[in-house]
mmCIF file of C-alpha atoms in Angstrom:
data_model
loop_
_atom_site.group_PDB
_atom_site.id
_atom_site.type_symbol
_atom_site.label_atom_id
_atom_site.label_comp_id
_atom_site.label_asym_id
_atom_site.label_seq_id
_atom_site.Cartn_x
_atom_site.Cartn_y
_atom_site.Cartn_z
ATOM 1 C CA GLU A 1 -1.855 -25.285 -11.911
ATOM 2 C CA ALA A 2 1.588 -24.206 -13.113
ATOM 3 C CA GLY A 3 2.028 -20.879 -12.358
ATOM 4 C CA VAL A 4 3.846 -18.268 -14.723
ATOM 5 C CA THR A 5 6.970 -19.577 -15.988
ATOM 6 C CA GLN A 6 9.985 -17.928 -18.260
ATOM 7 C CA PHE A 7 12.877 -18.795 -20.215
ATOM 8 C CA PRO A 8 15.617 -18.239 -18.908
ATOM 9 C CA SER A 9 16.514 -18.078 -15.798
ATOM 10 C CA HIS A 10 20.091 -15.639 -16.628
ATOM 11 C CA SER A 11 21.716 -14.975 -19.892
ATOM 12 C CA VAL A 12 25.025 -12.813 -20.232
ATOM 13 C CA ILE A 13 25.176 -11.319 -24.003
ATOM 14 C CA GLU A 14 28.210 -9.739 -25.841
ATOM 15 C CA LYS A 15 26.900 -5.434 -25.874
ATOM 16 C CA GLY A 16 24.919 -5.428 -29.444
ATOM 17 C CA GLN A 17 24.435 -8.842 -29.082
ATOM 18 C CA THR A 18 20.663 -10.171 -29.109
ATOM 19 C CA VAL A 19 18.737 -11.949 -26.733
ATOM 20 C CA THR A 20 14.909 -13.353 -26.508
ATOM 21 C CA LEU A 21 13.485 -13.896 -23.411
ATOM 22 C CA ARG A 22 9.943 -16.248 -23.394
ATOM 23 C CA CYS A 23 7.054 -15.899 -20.979
ATOM 24 C CA ASP A 24 5.073 -18.684 -20.576
ATOM 25 C CA PRO A 25 2.044 -17.440 -18.412
ATOM 26 C CA ILE A 26 -0.645 -19.102 -16.357
ATOM 27 C CA SER A 27 -3.416 -20.935 -18.942
ATOM 28 C CA GLY A 28 -6.263 -19.333 -19.449
ATOM 29 C CA HIS A 29 -4.854 -15.315 -18.763
ATOM 30 C CA ASP A 30 -5.995 -13.317 -21.473
ATOM 31 C CA ASN A 31 -3.867 -9.931 -19.946
ATOM 32 C CA LEU A 32 0.320 -10.942 -20.585
ATOM 33 C CA TYR A 33 2.771 -7.712 -19.083
ATOM 34 C CA TRP A 34 6.024 -6.992 -18.702
ATOM 35 C CA TYR A 35 7.984 -5.410 -16.985
ATOM 36 C CA ARG A 36 11.869 -4.724 -15.639
ATOM 37 C CA ARG A 37 14.127 -4.199 -12.179
ATOM 38 C CA VAL A 38 17.401 -2.210 -13.944
ATOM 39 C CA MET A 39 20.199 -1.724 -10.792
ATOM 40 C CA GLY A 40 17.374 -2.056 -8.211
ATOM 41 C CA LYS A 41 15.420 0.551 -8.342
ATOM 42 C CA GLU A 42 11.337 0.142 -9.317
ATOM 43 C CA ILE A 43 10.078 -2.664 -10.864
ATOM 44 C CA LYS A 44 9.066 -0.570 -13.836
ATOM 45 C CA PHE A 45 6.064 -1.760 -16.802
ATOM 46 C CA LEU A 46 7.171 -2.134 -20.254
ATOM 47 C CA LEU A 47 4.080 -3.067 -21.938
ATOM 48 C CA HIS A 48 0.779 -5.149 -21.876
ATOM 49 C CA PHE A 49 -1.030 -7.614 -24.077
ATOM 50 C CA VAL A 50 -4.635 -8.510 -24.405
ATOM 51 C CA LYS A 51 -4.767 -11.824 -26.202
ATOM 52 C CA GLU A 52 -2.394 -10.992 -28.722
ATOM 53 C CA SER A 53 -2.832 -7.355 -29.305
ATOM 54 C CA LYS A 54 -0.600 -4.853 -27.954
ATOM 55 C CA GLN A 55 -2.834 -3.098 -25.514
ATOM 56 C CA ASP A 56 -0.339 -0.663 -24.034
ATOM 57 C CA GLU A 57 3.703 0.031 -24.998
ATOM 58 C CA SER A 58 4.147 3.235 -23.199
ATOM 59 C CA GLY A 59 6.627 1.707 -20.758
ATOM 60 C CA MET A 60 9.265 -0.545 -24.040
ATOM 61 C CA PRO A 61 12.085 1.856 -23.284
ATOM 62 C CA ASN A 62 12.821 2.234 -27.375
ATOM 63 C CA ASN A 63 12.732 0.409 -30.679
ATOM 64 C CA ARG A 64 16.063 -2.193 -29.731
ATOM 65 C CA PHE A 65 12.832 -3.841 -27.855
ATOM 66 C CA LEU A 66 10.202 -6.035 -29.504
ATOM 67 C CA ALA A 67 7.311 -7.954 -27.424
ATOM 68 C CA GLU A 68 5.367 -10.213 -29.412
ATOM 69 C CA ARG A 69 2.968 -12.851 -28.520
ATOM 70 C CA THR A 70 1.356 -14.713 -31.523
ATOM 71 C CA GLY A 71 -1.612 -16.783 -30.967
ATOM 72 C CA GLY A 72 -2.214 -14.900 -27.734
ATOM 73 C CA THR A 73 -0.243 -17.414 -25.083
ATOM 74 C CA TYR A 74 3.299 -18.095 -24.646
ATOM 75 C CA SER A 75 5.396 -14.302 -25.118
ATOM 76 C CA THR A 76 8.849 -13.393 -26.769
ATOM 77 C CA LEU A 77 10.665 -10.535 -24.971
ATOM 78 C CA LYS A 78 14.311 -9.324 -27.941
ATOM 79 C CA VAL A 79 16.070 -7.141 -27.530
ATOM 80 C CA GLN A 80 18.320 -6.278 -30.245
ATOM 81 C CA PRO A 81 21.017 -4.879 -30.330
ATOM 82 C CA ALA A 82 21.554 -4.470 -26.312
ATOM 83 C CA GLU A 83 23.489 -2.469 -24.739
ATOM 84 C CA LEU A 84 24.573 -2.010 -21.384
ATOM 85 C CA GLU A 85 21.973 0.054 -19.252
ATOM 86 C CA ASP A 86 19.263 -3.174 -20.900
ATOM 87 C CA SER A 87 20.934 -5.164 -17.987
ATOM 88 C CA GLY A 88 18.263 -6.277 -15.148
ATOM 89 C CA VAL A 89 15.378 -8.463 -13.689
ATOM 90 C CA TYR A 90 12.645 -8.935 -16.443
ATOM 91 C CA PHE A 91 9.862 -9.806 -15.267
ATOM 92 C CA CYS A 92 6.718 -11.482 -16.522
ATOM 93 C CA ALA A 93 3.002 -11.371 -15.050
ATOM 94 C CA SER A 94 -0.126 -12.450 -16.045
ATOM 95 C CA SER A 95 -3.599 -11.700 -15.355
ATOM 96 C CA ARG A 96 -7.199 -13.602 -15.950
ATOM 97 C CA ARG A 97 -10.491 -10.617 -17.671
ATOM 98 C CA SER A 98 -9.932 -9.522 -20.678
ATOM 99 C CA GLY A 99 -10.943 -6.258 -21.963
ATOM 100 C CA ALA A 100 -10.938 -2.627 -19.509
ATOM 101 C CA SER A 101 -13.833 -3.446 -17.001
ATOM 102 C CA GLY A 102 -12.355 -4.768 -13.899
ATOM 103 C CA THR A 103 -8.793 -5.395 -15.529
ATOM 104 C CA GLY A 104 -7.980 -2.952 -13.397
ATOM 105 C CA THR A 105 -8.903 -5.235 -9.937
ATOM 106 C CA ASP A 106 -7.182 -8.467 -11.535
ATOM 107 C CA THR A 107 -4.087 -9.942 -9.867
ATOM 108 C CA GLN A 108 -0.896 -10.110 -11.803
ATOM 109 C CA TYR A 109 0.812 -13.352 -11.391
ATOM 110 C CA PHE A 110 4.221 -12.895 -11.343
ATOM 111 C CA GLY A 111 7.455 -15.403 -13.299
ATOM 112 C CA PRO A 112 10.700 -15.740 -11.482
ATOM 113 C CA GLY A 113 11.948 -13.284 -13.618
ATOM 114 C CA THR A 114 15.111 -13.538 -16.849
ATOM 115 C CA ARG A 115 18.278 -11.886 -14.664
ATOM 116 C CA LEU A 116 19.262 -10.191 -17.898
ATOM 117 C CA THR A 117 23.606 -9.505 -17.932
ATOM 118 C CA VAL A 118 25.062 -7.444 -20.867
ATOM 119 C CA LEU A 119 28.572 -6.901 -20.734
ATOM 120 C CA ALA B 1 0.588 9.736 -12.998
ATOM 121 C CA GLN B 2 -0.394 7.244 -9.729
ATOM 122 C CA SER B 3 3.405 6.488 -7.899
ATOM 123 C CA VAL B 4 3.866 4.792 -4.700
ATOM 124 C CA ALA B 5 6.645 5.538 -1.502
ATOM 125 C CA GLN B 6 8.210 3.335 0.344
ATOM 126 C CA PRO B 7 9.983 5.655 2.992
ATOM 127 C CA GLU B 8 12.515 2.394 4.188
ATOM 128 C CA ASP B 9 14.926 0.702 2.463
ATOM 129 C CA GLN B 10 15.294 -1.632 4.805
ATOM 130 C CA VAL B 11 13.794 -3.236 7.859
ATOM 131 C CA ASN B 12 15.035 -4.714 11.239
ATOM 132 C CA VAL B 13 12.374 -6.857 13.405
ATOM 133 C CA ALA B 14 13.922 -9.577 16.261
ATOM 134 C CA GLU B 15 11.681 -13.219 15.740
ATOM 135 C CA GLY B 16 8.588 -12.167 17.159
ATOM 136 C CA ASN B 17 8.606 -9.197 17.200
ATOM 137 C CA PRO B 18 5.966 -7.058 15.190
ATOM 138 C CA LEU B 19 6.956 -6.025 11.562
ATOM 139 C CA THR B 20 5.057 -3.404 9.316
ATOM 140 C CA VAL B 21 6.869 -2.161 5.935
ATOM 141 C CA LYS B 22 5.327 1.413 5.468
ATOM 142 C CA CYS B 23 3.420 2.277 1.884
ATOM 143 C CA THR B 24 2.376 5.578 1.066
ATOM 144 C CA TYR B 25 0.059 6.355 -2.916
ATOM 145 C CA SER B 26 -0.724 8.528 -5.418
ATOM 146 C CA VAL B 27 -3.091 8.442 -7.961
ATOM 147 C CA SER B 28 -5.754 10.481 -10.066
ATOM 148 C CA GLY B 29 -7.971 7.452 -9.897
ATOM 149 C CA ASN B 30 -9.314 4.702 -7.114
ATOM 150 C CA PRO B 31 -6.199 3.111 -6.212
ATOM 151 C CA TYR B 32 -5.971 -0.596 -6.356
ATOM 152 C CA LEU B 33 -3.506 -1.650 -4.273
ATOM 153 C CA PHE B 34 -1.019 -4.753 -3.795
ATOM 154 C CA TRP B 35 1.339 -6.197 -1.053
ATOM 155 C CA TYR B 36 4.661 -8.577 -2.337
ATOM 156 C CA VAL B 37 6.995 -9.744 -2.197
ATOM 157 C CA GLN B 38 10.323 -11.731 -3.425
ATOM 158 C CA TYR B 39 11.983 -14.469 -1.471
ATOM 159 C CA PRO B 40 15.523 -14.702 -2.760
ATOM 160 C CA ASN B 41 16.699 -15.967 -5.974
ATOM 161 C CA ARG B 42 12.617 -16.294 -6.316
ATOM 162 C CA GLY B 43 9.585 -14.277 -8.185
ATOM 163 C CA LEU B 44 7.600 -12.551 -7.183
ATOM 164 C CA GLN B 45 4.207 -13.326 -4.209
ATOM 165 C CA PHE B 46 1.624 -12.081 -4.572
ATOM 166 C CA LEU B 47 0.678 -11.121 -0.775
ATOM 167 C CA LEU B 48 -2.309 -8.604 -0.908
ATOM 168 C CA LYS B 49 -4.533 -6.313 -2.407
ATOM 169 C CA TYR B 50 -6.922 -3.650 -1.839
ATOM 170 C CA ILE B 51 -9.803 -2.959 -3.678
ATOM 171 C CA THR B 52 -12.714 -1.370 -2.061
ATOM 172 C CA GLY B 53 -14.798 -2.813 0.916
ATOM 173 C CA ASP B 54 -13.243 -3.370 4.333
ATOM 174 C CA ASN B 55 -10.254 -1.113 5.465
ATOM 175 C CA LEU B 56 -8.572 -4.335 7.168
ATOM 176 C CA VAL B 57 -7.321 -7.046 4.210
ATOM 177 C CA LYS B 58 -6.019 -10.402 5.329
ATOM 178 C CA GLY B 59 -3.900 -11.691 3.170
ATOM 179 C CA SER B 60 -1.011 -15.336 2.883
ATOM 180 C CA TYR B 61 1.287 -16.460 5.509
ATOM 181 C CA GLY B 62 -0.409 -14.058 7.800
ATOM 182 C CA PHE B 63 0.199 -11.056 6.284
ATOM 183 C CA GLU B 64 -2.372 -7.731 7.050
ATOM 184 C CA ALA B 65 -2.674 -4.252 5.824
ATOM 185 C CA GLU B 66 -4.435 -1.397 6.038
ATOM 186 C CA PHE B 67 -5.725 0.882 3.544
ATOM 187 C CA ASN B 68 -6.240 4.555 4.528
ATOM 188 C CA LYS B 69 -7.217 6.870 2.732
ATOM 189 C CA SER B 70 -7.264 10.037 4.496
ATOM 190 C CA GLN B 71 -3.150 8.799 5.109
ATOM 191 C CA THR B 72 -2.760 7.461 1.817
ATOM 192 C CA SER B 73 -1.218 5.087 3.017
ATOM 193 C CA PHE B 74 -0.958 0.671 2.717
ATOM 194 C CA HIS B 75 0.685 0.246 5.455
ATOM 195 C CA LEU B 76 2.104 -3.837 4.976
ATOM 196 C CA LYS B 77 1.826 -5.371 9.282
ATOM 197 C CA LYS B 78 2.240 -9.079 11.011
ATOM 198 C CA PRO B 79 1.671 -9.139 14.355
ATOM 199 C CA SER B 80 4.612 -11.962 14.653
ATOM 200 C CA ALA B 81 7.950 -11.931 12.462
ATOM 201 C CA LEU B 82 9.310 -15.311 11.472
ATOM 202 C CA VAL B 83 13.270 -15.150 9.934
ATOM 203 C CA SER B 84 11.761 -16.874 6.813
ATOM 204 C CA ASP B 85 9.404 -13.388 6.441
ATOM 205 C CA SER B 86 13.144 -12.100 5.668
ATOM 206 C CA ALA B 87 12.311 -11.247 1.608
ATOM 207 C CA LEU B 88 12.528 -7.365 -0.598
ATOM 208 C CA TYR B 89 8.749 -6.187 -0.428
ATOM 209 C CA PHE B 90 7.071 -4.322 -3.001
ATOM 210 C CA CYS B 91 3.762 -1.731 -2.638
ATOM 211 C CA ALA B 92 2.000 -1.659 -6.100
ATOM 212 C CA VAL B 93 -0.932 0.670 -7.135
ATOM 213 C CA ARG B 94 -2.737 0.390 -10.198
ATOM 214 C CA ASP B 95 -5.887 3.071 -10.819
ATOM 215 C CA ASP B 96 -7.555 2.742 -13.558
ATOM 216 C CA ASP B 97 -5.350 1.642 -16.371
ATOM 217 C CA TYR B 98 -3.691 -1.610 -16.073
ATOM 218 C CA LYS B 99 -0.567 -0.887 -15.573
ATOM 219 C CA LEU B 100 1.849 -1.754 -11.507
ATOM 220 C CA SER B 101 3.419 1.187 -10.193
ATOM 221 C CA PHE B 102 6.523 -0.138 -7.689
ATOM 222 C CA GLY B 103 7.770 1.234 -5.134
ATOM 223 C CA ALA B 104 11.219 0.925 -4.637
ATOM 224 C CA GLY B 105 11.009 -2.222 -2.446
ATOM 225 C CA THR B 106 11.755 -2.924 1.247
ATOM 226 C CA THR B 107 14.266 -5.480 2.758
ATOM 227 C CA VAL B 108 13.383 -7.312 5.485
ATOM 228 C CA THR B 109 15.256 -8.571 8.356
ATOM 229 C CA VAL B 110 14.345 -10.661 10.600
ATOM 230 C CA ARG B 111 16.797 -11.883 13.415
ATOM 231 C CA ALA B 112 16.751 -14.817 15.569
#
């Protein structure tokens, strides 16, 4: 079974440019999450999809960030325009079960992350 | 609100010695606790989790963790560390919500 994959592995952009990160979850996983780790600090939750619907986007820092999951398969996270403080590692994770019941016990499997550097 | 604390930024041990990585947590509901490991230039790998039941949880690569409700701790342990265990370890907690809250991470260095 293939794991969670993320593309690109690294991205270096200028301040004000746009970047789109992609995540392909494990096949059959309804839940997809985005997290990020900035400047070696804690890994912070950004948002959660259940299939194609946003379940929780309380961690999105501001409206420069836009996440989509069309068709309930892969997801993209767009940063437009990018700022210096957006630099960090963006992780995607997926877990199997959908719905509120029992979701808290599911293991989230993480991808390798995308390292974003904004200059 | 839920939170996790990993009080040690770094842990250094000699190969063959016991390894302990500390974690304490705070949640308002039922604690679901996880340990992840990040090897250099790799993503986060799941090690083990506590949901309910036996307080001693066994996971991958010979790691185990003990859930202690009274001390709100979930320390990660390995009886005999290997050089290949050198990595960054994250403790995480979820309550009845979906999202994980992570600690700041502990860098483990095992010297030969």
